PDB file of C-alpha atoms in Angstrom:
ATOM      1  CA  MET C  23     -20.999 -39.403 -40.215  1.00  0.00           C
ATOM      2  CA  SER C  24     -18.601 -42.246 -39.551  1.00  0.00           C
ATOM      3  CA  LEU C  25     -18.549 -44.061 -36.236  1.00  0.00           C
ATOM      4  CA  GLU C  26     -15.007 -42.846 -35.486  1.00  0.00           C
ATOM      5  CA  ARG C  27     -15.969 -39.216 -36.120  1.00  0.00           C
ATOM      6  CA  ALA C  28     -19.034 -39.612 -33.873  1.00  0.00           C
ATOM      7  CA  ARG C  29     -16.810 -40.938 -31.075  1.00  0.00           C
ATOM      8  CA  ARG C  30     -14.430 -37.968 -31.437  1.00  0.00           C
ATOM      9  CA  THR C  31     -17.359 -35.554 -31.353  1.00  0.00           C
ATOM     10  CA  VAL C  32     -18.781 -37.057 -28.156  1.00  0.00           C
ATOM     11  CA  TYR C  33     -15.306 -37.108 -26.586  1.00  0.00           C
ATOM     12  CA  SER C  34     -14.623 -33.468 -27.439  1.00  0.00           C
ATOM     13  CA  VAL C  35     -17.990 -32.318 -26.096  1.00  0.00           C
ATOM     14  CA  THR C  36     -17.638 -34.305 -22.882  1.00  0.00           C
ATOM     15  CA  PHE C  37     -13.971 -33.635 -22.116  1.00  0.00           C
ATOM     16  CA  ASN C  38     -13.265 -30.464 -24.088  1.00  0.00           C
ATOM     17  CA  GLY C  39     -11.042 -32.432 -26.432  1.00  0.00           C
ATOM     18  CA  HIS C  40      -8.307 -33.048 -23.857  1.00  0.00           C
ATOM     19  CA  PRO C  41      -7.909 -36.285 -21.953  1.00  0.00           C
ATOM     20  CA  GLY C  42      -7.917 -35.837 -18.183  1.00  0.00           C
ATOM     21  CA  HIS C  43      -9.939 -32.625 -18.132  1.00  0.00           C
ATOM     22  CA  MET C  44     -13.079 -32.417 -16.030  1.00  0.00           C
ATOM     23  CA  PRO C  45     -16.375 -32.718 -17.820  1.00  0.00           C
ATOM     24  CA  TYR C  46     -18.436 -29.558 -18.254  1.00  0.00           C
ATOM     25  CA  VAL C  47     -20.843 -30.636 -15.521  1.00  0.00           C
ATOM     26  CA  ALA C  48     -18.068 -30.843 -12.937  1.00  0.00           C
ATOM     27  CA  ARG C  49     -16.774 -27.425 -14.003  1.00  0.00           C
ATOM     28  CA  ASN C  50     -20.250 -25.937 -13.616  1.00  0.00           C
ATOM     29  CA  GLU C  51     -20.576 -27.439 -10.146  1.00  0.00           C
ATOM     30  CA  ALA C  52     -17.163 -26.084  -9.156  1.00  0.00           C
ATOM     31  CA  THR C  53     -18.128 -22.658 -10.475  1.00  0.00           C
ATOM     32  CA  ALA C  54     -21.411 -22.718  -8.571  1.00  0.00           C
ATOM     33  CA  ALA C  55     -19.556 -23.762  -5.418  1.00  0.00           C
ATOM     34  CA  ARG C  56     -17.120 -20.852  -5.833  1.00  0.00           C
ATOM     35  CA  ILE C  57     -19.966 -18.397  -6.328  1.00  0.00           C
ATOM     36  CA  ILE C  58     -21.759 -19.631  -3.199  1.00  0.00           C
ATOM     37  CA  GLY C  59     -18.548 -19.368  -1.212  1.00  0.00           C
ATOM     38  CA  MET C  60     -18.022 -15.834  -2.478  1.00  0.00           C
ATOM     39  CA  VAL C  61     -21.580 -14.828  -1.552  1.00  0.00           C
ATOM     40  CA  GLY C  62     -21.008 -16.108   1.992  1.00  0.00           C
ATOM     41  CA  ALA C  63     -17.739 -14.171   2.161  1.00  0.00           C
ATOM     42  CA  VAL C  64     -19.484 -10.977   1.004  1.00  0.00           C
ATOM     43  CA  PHE C  65     -22.172 -11.465   3.659  1.00  0.00           C
ATOM     44  CA  ALA C  66     -19.479 -11.915   6.320  1.00  0.00           C
ATOM     45  CA  LEU C  67     -17.636  -8.854   5.010  1.00  0.00           C
ATOM     46  CA  ILE C  68     -20.801  -6.756   5.335  1.00  0.00           C
ATOM     47  CA  GLU C  69     -21.229  -7.951   8.918  1.00  0.00           C
ATOM     48  CA  GLY C  70     -17.569  -7.214   9.688  1.00  0.00           C
ATOM     49  CA  LEU C  71     -17.809  -3.740   8.213  1.00  0.00           C
ATOM     50  CA  TYR C  72     -20.930  -3.039  10.256  1.00  0.00           C
ATOM     51  CA  ILE C  73     -19.137  -4.201  13.416  1.00  0.00           C
ATOM     52  CA  LEU C  74     -16.235  -1.848  12.720  1.00  0.00           C
ATOM     53  CA  MET C  75     -18.535   1.064  12.013  1.00  0.00           C
ATOM     54  CA  LEU C  76     -20.456   0.551  15.256  1.00  0.00           C
ATOM     55  CA  VAL C  77     -17.419  -0.076  17.452  1.00  0.00           C
ATOM     56  CA  LEU C  78     -15.530   2.912  16.012  1.00  0.00           C
ATOM     57  CA  ASP C  79     -18.595   5.159  16.467  1.00  0.00           C
ATOM     58  CA  ALA C  80     -19.271   5.994  12.838  1.00  0.00           C
ATOM     59  CA  ASP C  81     -21.770   8.766  12.152  1.00  0.00           C
ATOM     60  CA  GLN C  82     -25.100   6.937  12.104  1.00  0.00           C
ATOM     61  CA  THR C  83     -26.735   9.656  10.005  1.00  0.00           C
ATOM     62  CA  ASN C  84     -24.271   9.031   7.173  1.00  0.00           C
ATOM     63  CA  ARG C  85     -25.858   7.471   4.077  1.00  0.00           C
ATOM     64  CA  PHE C  86     -23.104   4.855   3.695  1.00  0.00           C
ATOM     65  CA  PHE C  87     -23.563   3.778   7.305  1.00  0.00           C
ATOM     66  CA  GLN C  88     -27.316   3.509   6.781  1.00  0.00           C
ATOM     67  CA  PHE C  89     -26.758   1.475   3.602  1.00  0.00           C
ATOM     68  CA  ILE C  90     -24.448  -0.991   5.375  1.00  0.00           C
ATOM     69  CA  LYS C  91     -26.880  -1.143   8.296  1.00  0.00           C
ATOM     70  CA  SER C  92     -29.770  -1.933   5.930  1.00  0.00           C
ATOM     71  CA  LEU C  93     -27.757  -4.876   4.593  1.00  0.00           C
ATOM     72  CA  ALA C  94     -26.205  -6.093   7.847  1.00  0.00           C
ATOM     73  CA  GLU C  95     -29.257  -6.205  10.085  1.00  0.00           C
ATOM     74  CA  PRO C  96     -31.310  -8.646   7.967  1.00  0.00           C
ATOM     75  CA  LEU C  97     -28.196 -10.777   7.372  1.00  0.00           C
ATOM     76  CA  ALA C  98     -27.631 -11.036  11.132  1.00  0.00           C
ATOM     77  CA  LEU C  99     -30.790 -13.186  11.342  1.00  0.00           C
ATOM     78  CA  PHE C 100     -31.475 -14.144  14.966  1.00  0.00           C
ATOM     79  CA  PHE C 101     -28.037 -13.235  16.375  1.00  0.00           C
ATOM     80  CA  PRO C 102     -28.596  -9.609  17.516  1.00  0.00           C
ATOM     81  CA  GLY C 103     -29.580  -9.658  21.178  1.00  0.00           C
ATOM     82  CA  LEU C 104     -28.316 -13.198  21.672  1.00  0.00           C
ATOM     83  CA  PHE C 105     -25.602 -12.064  24.101  1.00  0.00           C
ATOM     84  CA  LYS C 106     -26.038  -9.179  26.521  1.00  0.00           C
ATOM     85  CA  THR C 107     -22.805  -8.665  28.402  1.00  0.00           C
ATOM     86  CA  GLY C 108     -23.435  -5.121  29.566  1.00  0.00           C
ATOM     87  CA  ASN C 109     -20.726  -3.777  27.248  1.00  0.00           C
ATOM     88  CA  ALA C 110     -22.307  -2.428  24.052  1.00  0.00           C
ATOM     89  CA  ASP C 111     -19.174  -2.867  21.929  1.00  0.00           C
ATOM     90  CA  LEU C 112     -18.653  -6.439  23.086  1.00  0.00           C
ATOM     91  CA  ASP C 113     -22.317  -7.215  22.399  1.00  0.00           C
ATOM     92  CA  VAL C 114     -21.963  -5.932  18.825  1.00  0.00           C
ATOM     93  CA  ILE C 115     -18.758  -7.900  18.270  1.00  0.00           C
ATOM     94  CA  LEU C 116     -20.238 -11.133  19.654  1.00  0.00           C
ATOM     95  CA  ASN C 117     -23.659 -10.950  18.037  1.00  0.00           C
ATOM     96  CA  TYR C 118     -22.743  -9.678  14.583  1.00  0.00           C
ATOM     97  CA  GLY C 119     -19.443 -11.582  14.630  1.00  0.00           C
ATOM     98  CA  LEU C 120     -21.356 -14.815  15.142  1.00  0.00           C
ATOM     99  CA  ALA C 121     -23.570 -13.900  12.198  1.00  0.00           C
ATOM    100  CA  ALA C 122     -20.465 -13.411  10.032  1.00  0.00           C
ATOM    101  CA  ILE C 123     -19.036 -16.764  11.120  1.00  0.00           C
ATOM    102  CA  PHE C 124     -22.427 -18.385  10.514  1.00  0.00           C
ATOM    103  CA  TRP C 125     -22.482 -17.178   6.887  1.00  0.00           C
ATOM    104  CA  LEU C 126     -18.940 -18.417   6.268  1.00  0.00           C
ATOM    105  CA  ILE C 127     -19.713 -21.864   7.694  1.00  0.00           C
ATOM    106  CA  VAL C 128     -23.093 -22.291   5.994  1.00  0.00           C
ATOM    107  CA  SER C 129     -21.856 -21.120   2.595  1.00  0.00           C
ATOM    108  CA  GLY C 130     -18.833 -23.406   2.958  1.00  0.00           C
ATOM    109  CA  PHE C 131     -21.023 -26.429   3.664  1.00  0.00           C
ATOM    110  CA  ILE C 132     -23.342 -25.643   0.765  1.00  0.00           C
ATOM    111  CA  ALA C 133     -20.404 -25.059  -1.580  1.00  0.00           C
ATOM    112  CA  ARG C 134     -18.816 -28.379  -0.598  1.00  0.00           C
ATOM    113  CA  ALA C 135     -22.092 -30.225  -1.082  1.00  0.00           C
ATOM    114  CA  ILE C 136     -22.508 -28.765  -4.557  1.00  0.00           C
ATOM    115  CA  ALA C 137     -18.895 -29.448  -5.550  1.00  0.00           C
ATOM    116  CA  ARG C 138     -19.238 -33.179  -4.838  1.00  0.00           C
TER     117      ARG C 138
END
């Protein structure tokens, strides 16, 4: 293999054959950051759905409600019971809403750290 051909091979592997494109490593980091951000968004969505179901008095014997509850309660971590205002709906909104915000913030920080 000639030296010029070896240089072209290394260049095409590193930069996908196009000048100015990100190396594969940077693309993998960006993909990982997007996945982590999406996981945090899904966690927050589960918490938000659980809030809506509780506030709107969904049937708690329903299997879908029980499924969402089984996901939302462990994801809420230490937030349930943090605020006790005397209004059950407000307590749910505050406590599980904070858990949703927590997941968005934490996943955003982790995603940014990985993307750098």
